[in-house]
Amino acid sequence: MKRFTTILAIAAVCLVAASCGQNKKNQKTVEQEKSQAELNQEALIKLHLDTLSNDISNLQAMGVIANVKDGRIVLSEQEKKLKPDYLVDPSIADNLQTLSQKYRAIAILACDKEIAKLYGMPTAAYDKALIKLYADVNDSNLKDFIDSPGFGESLKTYYQASKDNGRAELFWDATAAAIVEELYIASQNTEKFLAGFDDEAASNISYHISLLSIAVEELATINSEYESLNESMQPLVVINAINLDQLKEQLSQMKSQISSTRGILTE
């Protein structure tokens, strides 16, 4: 009887061990399936980001900086005396650490340089900062896009190059910074910086913001580093103007929120 009891005890231990082993195996399988599910979800998001970048490429450029470059926005000598105090100081280039910060800074400083030039302000500091940042990021495709007179095709080329180089997320850093900076500049003086805009151009700006907000929101779901940018972008989705008058009104109402979003991009 004692021997029989011992055999039963050993059998019970073996069953428990086997059960634990099976449970661990099942748990491992579930973890692997969950990981694969996450990978599949990430792949779907990246495909959607491809679509969003293409949609943005098919739009016309935002127009503010393009109009400045093309000489369609002209200041009188009297207007040039009132220098803008809202431009980013080029010296920020000396204190940036991450690639995200540097990509954003390049886009913002490139925009601000054009506004400084418009007001007859010195631009040497902007040139120096941009040269440094371009060297830091080592991405000639970004420089080609910033310097390109076009928009759609050059943006598509830049996005594809970013993907090929494993820098697709940084594409959104630069794009978000450029679009928000143009919006921020326009909000400082809508009558001057939206001169020459029509209802279609105003609607185009709203669509830019909508697509960008969706892209950043989805990017944040697969990369937590973009959560703060996503949170700062969300208030801007209320910009949905379908004509120029609506856009001017919304930019006036949203001026502080736009400034806050821009603040996140310059951190």
C-alpha positions as a Python dict, from the first residue, in 0.01 Angstrom:
ca = {
    (1, 'M'): (0, 0, 0),
    (2, 'K'): (281, 237, 86),
    (3, 'R'): (448, 165, -248),
    (4, 'F'): (118, 224, -431),
    (5, 'T'): (74, 560, -256),
    (6, 'T'): (424, 662, -354),
    (7, 'I'): (359, 572, -717),
    (8, 'L'): (39, 783, -711),
    (9, 'A'): (229, 1079, -566),
    (10, 'I'): (498, 1057, -832),
    (11, 'A'): (231, 1035, -1102),
    (12, 'A'): (57, 1341, -962),
    (13, 'V'): (380, 1540, -964),
    (14, 'C'): (441, 1440, -1325),
    (15, 'L'): (90, 1545, -1424),
    (16, 'V'): (131, 1882, -1253),
    (17, 'A'): (468, 1934, -1420),
    (18, 'A'): (328, 1837, -1756),
    (19, 'S'): (33, 2067, -1703),
    (20, 'C'): (259, 2359, -1610),
    (21, 'G'): (475, 2292, -1909),
    (22, 'Q'): (172, 2284, -2136),
    (23, 'N'): (40, 2606, -1984),
    (24, 'K'): (375, 2778, -2042),
    (25, 'K'): (377, 2651, -2399),
    (26, 'N'): (23, 2778, -2456),
    (27, 'Q'): (112, 3112, -2296),
    (28, 'K'): (416, 3144, -2520),
    (29, 'T'): (202, 3069, -2824),
    (30, 'V'): (-49, 3337, -2723),
    (31, 'E'): (234, 3588, -2671),
    (32, 'Q'): (373, 3506, -3015),
    (33, 'E'): (29, 3544, -3173),
    (34, 'K'): (-19, 3878, -2995),
    (35, 'S'): (318, 3998, -3117),
    (36, 'Q'): (230, 3898, -3472),
    (37, 'A'): (-104, 4076, -3440),
    (38, 'E'): (76, 4390, -3331),
    (39, 'L'): (314, 4359, -3623),
    (40, 'N'): (21, 4320, -3861),
    (41, 'Q'): (-148, 4627, -3714),
    (42, 'E'): (173, 4826, -3748),
    (43, 'A'): (204, 4719, -4111),
    (44, 'L'): (-152, 4836, -4180),
    (45, 'I'): (-83, 5172, -4018),
    (46, 'K'): (231, 5215, -4227),
    (47, 'L'): (30, 5141, -4541),
    (48, 'H'): (-223, 5404, -4437),
    (49, 'L'): (59, 5652, -4377),
    (50, 'D'): (172, 5581, -4733),
    (51, 'T'): (-176, 5675, -4852),
    (52, 'L'): (-187, 5990, -4640),
    (53, 'S'): (150, 6109, -4766),
    (54, 'N'): (30, 6055, -5122),
    (55, 'D'): (-291, 6248, -5051),
    (56, 'I'): (-90, 6540, -4913),
    (57, 'S'): (136, 6527, -5219),
    (58, 'N'): (-166, 6558, -5445),
    (59, 'L'): (-265, 6886, -5280),
    (60, 'Q'): (-131, 7224, -5374),
    (61, 'A'): (134, 7366, -5143),
    (62, 'M'): (3, 7550, -4836),
    (63, 'G'): (82, 7872, -5018),
    (64, 'V'): (211, 8114, -4754),
    (65, 'I'): (584, 8054, -4800),
    (66, 'A'): (541, 7978, -5171),
    (67, 'N'): (376, 8318, -5216),
    (68, 'V'): (656, 8487, -5023),
    (69, 'K'): (923, 8317, -5234),
    (70, 'D'): (744, 8405, -5557),
    (71, 'G'): (712, 8771, -5460),
    (72, 'R'): (332, 8764, -5444),
    (73, 'I'): (341, 8901, -5089),
    (74, 'V'): (495, 9248, -5086),
    (75, 'L'): (559, 9475, -4789),
    (76, 'S'): (580, 9851, -4798),
    (77, 'E'): (881, 10023, -4648),
    (78, 'Q'): (660, 10125, -4357),
    (79, 'E'): (550, 9766, -4298),
    (80, 'K'): (908, 9644, -4305),
    (81, 'K'): (990, 9870, -4012),
    (82, 'L'): (768, 9660, -3784),
    (83, 'K'): (989, 9352, -3758),
    (84, 'P'): (823, 9021, -3663),
    (85, 'D'): (901, 8907, -3310),
    (86, 'Y'): (756, 8559, -3356),
    (87, 'L'): (1032, 8396, -3562),
    (88, 'V'): (1237, 8117, -3412),
    (89, 'D'): (1589, 8215, -3305),
    (90, 'P'): (1835, 8028, -3533),
    (91, 'S'): (2055, 7962, -3231),
    (92, 'I'): (1823, 7675, -3135),
    (93, 'A'): (2028, 7468, -3379),
    (94, 'D'): (2307, 7459, -3119),
    (95, 'N'): (2101, 7284, -2853),
    (96, 'L'): (1912, 7011, -3038),
    (97, 'Q'): (1986, 6648, -2958),
    (98, 'T'): (1753, 6414, -3147),
    (99, 'L'): (1694, 6369, -3518),
    (100, 'S'): (1326, 6451, -3469),
    (101, 'Q'): (1417, 6787, -3317),
    (102, 'K'): (1660, 6862, -3598),
    (103, 'Y'): (1420, 6768, -3878),
    (104, 'R'): (1152, 6987, -3727),
    (105, 'A'): (1395, 7274, -3680),
    (106, 'I'): (1510, 7257, -4041),
    (107, 'A'): (1153, 7289, -4168),
    (108, 'I'): (1070, 7574, -3931),
    (109, 'L'): (1391, 7771, -3984),
    (110, 'A'): (1357, 7737, -4362),
    (111, 'C'): (1011, 7896, -4338),
    (112, 'D'): (1121, 8168, -4097),
    (113, 'K'): (1420, 8255, -4312),
    (114, 'E'): (1182, 8352, -4593),
    (115, 'I'): (981, 8574, -4360),
    (116, 'A'): (1298, 8737, -4230),
    (117, 'K'): (1405, 8804, -4588),
    (118, 'L'): (1062, 8950, -4665),
    (119, 'Y'): (1109, 9203, -4384),
    (120, 'G'): (1461, 9290, -4493),
    (121, 'M'): (1615, 9123, -4190),
    (122, 'P'): (1960, 8956, -4198),
    (123, 'T'): (1942, 8586, -4286),
    (124, 'A'): (2305, 8484, -4232),
    (125, 'A'): (2221, 8326, -3896),
    (126, 'Y'): (1949, 8117, -4060),
    (127, 'D'): (2188, 8003, -4331),
    (128, 'K'): (2450, 7908, -4072),
    (129, 'A'): (2197, 7715, -3862),
    (130, 'L'): (2057, 7529, -4162),
    (131, 'I'): (2404, 7433, -4286),
    (132, 'K'): (2480, 7288, -3942),
    (133, 'L'): (2152, 7099, -3918),
    (134, 'Y'): (2177, 6957, -4270),
    (135, 'A'): (2522, 6827, -4183),
    (136, 'D'): (2392, 6681, -3856),
    (137, 'V'): (2102, 6489, -4013),
    (138, 'N'): (2300, 6387, -4322),
    (139, 'D'): (1989, 6372, -4540),
    (140, 'S'): (2033, 6531, -4882),
    (141, 'N'): (1677, 6433, -4973),
    (142, 'L'): (1537, 6665, -4708),
    (143, 'K'): (1748, 6954, -4838),
    (144, 'D'): (1640, 6881, -5195),
    (145, 'F'): (1277, 6896, -5088),
    (146, 'I'): (1318, 7217, -4886),
    (147, 'D'): (1500, 7383, -5177),
    (148, 'S'): (1260, 7254, -5443),
    (149, 'P'): (1036, 7517, -5606),
    (150, 'G'): (765, 7253, -5654),
    (151, 'F'): (563, 7058, -5403),
    (152, 'G'): (369, 6748, -5508),
    (153, 'E'): (626, 6541, -5695),
    (154, 'S'): (914, 6658, -5478),
    (155, 'L'): (719, 6557, -5166),
    (156, 'K'): (651, 6212, -5314),
    (157, 'T'): (1018, 6173, -5397),
    (158, 'Y'): (1119, 6279, -5048),
    (159, 'Y'): (873, 6038, -4884),
    (160, 'Q'): (995, 5743, -5089),
    (161, 'A'): (1356, 5831, -5013),
    (162, 'S'): (1271, 5854, -4642),
    (163, 'K'): (1119, 5506, -4652),
    (164, 'D'): (1415, 5365, -4842),
    (165, 'N'): (1653, 5509, -4581),
    (166, 'G'): (1449, 5393, -4280),
    (167, 'R'): (1350, 5751, -4196),
    (168, 'A'): (978, 5748, -4276),
    (169, 'E'): (885, 5873, -3929),
    (170, 'L'): (1123, 6167, -3966),
    (171, 'F'): (940, 6260, -4286),
    (172, 'W'): (637, 6334, -4068),
    (173, 'D'): (848, 6543, -3829),
    (174, 'A'): (956, 6769, -4114),
    (175, 'T'): (614, 6777, -4280),
    (176, 'A'): (428, 6852, -3957),
    (177, 'A'): (672, 7129, -3869),
    (178, 'A'): (648, 7291, -4212),
    (179, 'I'): (268, 7284, -4226),
    (180, 'V'): (220, 7409, -3870),
    (181, 'E'): (479, 7683, -3917),
    (182, 'E'): (302, 7812, -4227),
    (183, 'L'): (-25, 7804, -4035),
    (184, 'Y'): (138, 7987, -3745),
    (185, 'I'): (284, 8255, -3971),
    (186, 'A'): (-52, 8304, -4144),
    (187, 'S'): (-223, 8346, -3806),
    (188, 'Q'): (8, 8638, -3719),
    (189, 'N'): (-130, 8855, -3998),
    (190, 'T'): (-405, 8691, -4202),
    (191, 'E'): (-469, 8994, -4419),
    (192, 'K'): (-109, 9011, -4533),
    (193, 'F'): (-7, 8644, -4545),
    (194, 'L'): (-330, 8519, -4700),
    (195, 'A'): (-321, 8787, -4968),
    (196, 'G'): (-396, 8631, -5304),
    (197, 'F'): (-568, 8329, -5149),
    (198, 'D'): (-910, 8227, -5274),
    (199, 'D'): (-1174, 7994, -5131),
    (200, 'E'): (-1014, 7687, -5288),
    (201, 'A'): (-674, 7770, -5139),
    (202, 'A'): (-835, 7818, -4797),
    (203, 'S'): (-1010, 7482, -4821),
    (204, 'N'): (-679, 7328, -4927),
    (205, 'I'): (-516, 7445, -4604),
    (206, 'S'): (-792, 7285, -4399),
    (207, 'Y'): (-740, 6956, -4582),
    (208, 'H'): (-366, 6972, -4515),
    (209, 'I'): (-434, 7001, -4142),
    (210, 'S'): (-688, 6719, -4147),
    (211, 'L'): (-457, 6475, -4326),
    (212, 'L'): (-159, 6571, -4111),
    (213, 'S'): (-358, 6526, -3789),
    (214, 'I'): (-469, 6178, -3894),
    (215, 'A'): (-114, 6081, -3988),
    (216, 'V'): (38, 6199, -3659),
    (217, 'E'): (-239, 6028, -3461),
    (218, 'E'): (-172, 5696, -3632),
    (219, 'L'): (204, 5739, -3601),
    (220, 'A'): (159, 5788, -3226),
    (221, 'T'): (-11, 5448, -3197),
    (222, 'I'): (306, 5271, -3313),
    (223, 'N'): (563, 5511, -3168),
    (224, 'S'): (503, 5663, -2826),
    (225, 'E'): (755, 5941, -2895),
    (226, 'Y'): (489, 6110, -3109),
    (227, 'E'): (216, 6108, -2843),
    (228, 'S'): (287, 6465, -2728),
    (229, 'L'): (283, 6592, -3086),
    (230, 'N'): (-44, 6410, -3148),
    (231, 'E'): (-201, 6567, -2839),
    (232, 'S'): (-89, 6912, -2950),
    (233, 'M'): (-223, 6856, -3302),
    (234, 'Q'): (-573, 6750, -3199),
    (235, 'P'): (-711, 7102, -3126),
    (236, 'L'): (-623, 7202, -3482),
    (237, 'V'): (-868, 6958, -3640),
    (238, 'V'): (-1144, 7216, -3586),
    (239, 'I'): (-990, 7414, -3871),
    (240, 'N'): (-1230, 7310, -4144),
    (241, 'A'): (-1280, 7627, -4347),
    (242, 'I'): (-1435, 7595, -4691),
    (243, 'N'): (-1373, 7956, -4787),
    (244, 'L'): (-1126, 8234, -4719),
    (245, 'D'): (-1343, 8429, -4476),
    (246, 'Q'): (-1395, 8120, -4262),
    (247, 'L'): (-1022, 8045, -4262),
    (248, 'K'): (-933, 8396, -4145),
    (249, 'E'): (-1190, 8373, -3867),
    (250, 'Q'): (-1072, 8030, -3755),
    (251, 'L'): (-706, 8129, -3757),
    (252, 'S'): (-792, 8426, -3538),
    (253, 'Q'): (-990, 8208, -3297),
    (254, 'M'): (-724, 7934, -3290),
    (255, 'K'): (-419, 8157, -3266),
    (256, 'S'): (-322, 8045, -2915),
    (257, 'Q'): (-373, 7675, -2994),
    (258, 'I'): (-164, 7704, -3309),
    (259, 'S'): (106, 7873, -3106),
    (260, 'S'): (96, 7588, -2851),
    (261, 'T'): (132, 7325, -3122),
    (262, 'R'): (421, 7517, -3272),
    (263, 'G'): (577, 7531, -2925),
    (264, 'I'): (580, 7150, -2906),
    (265, 'L'): (751, 7135, -3244),
    (266, 'T'): (1027, 7369, -3133),
    (267, 'E'): (1103, 7188, -2806),
}
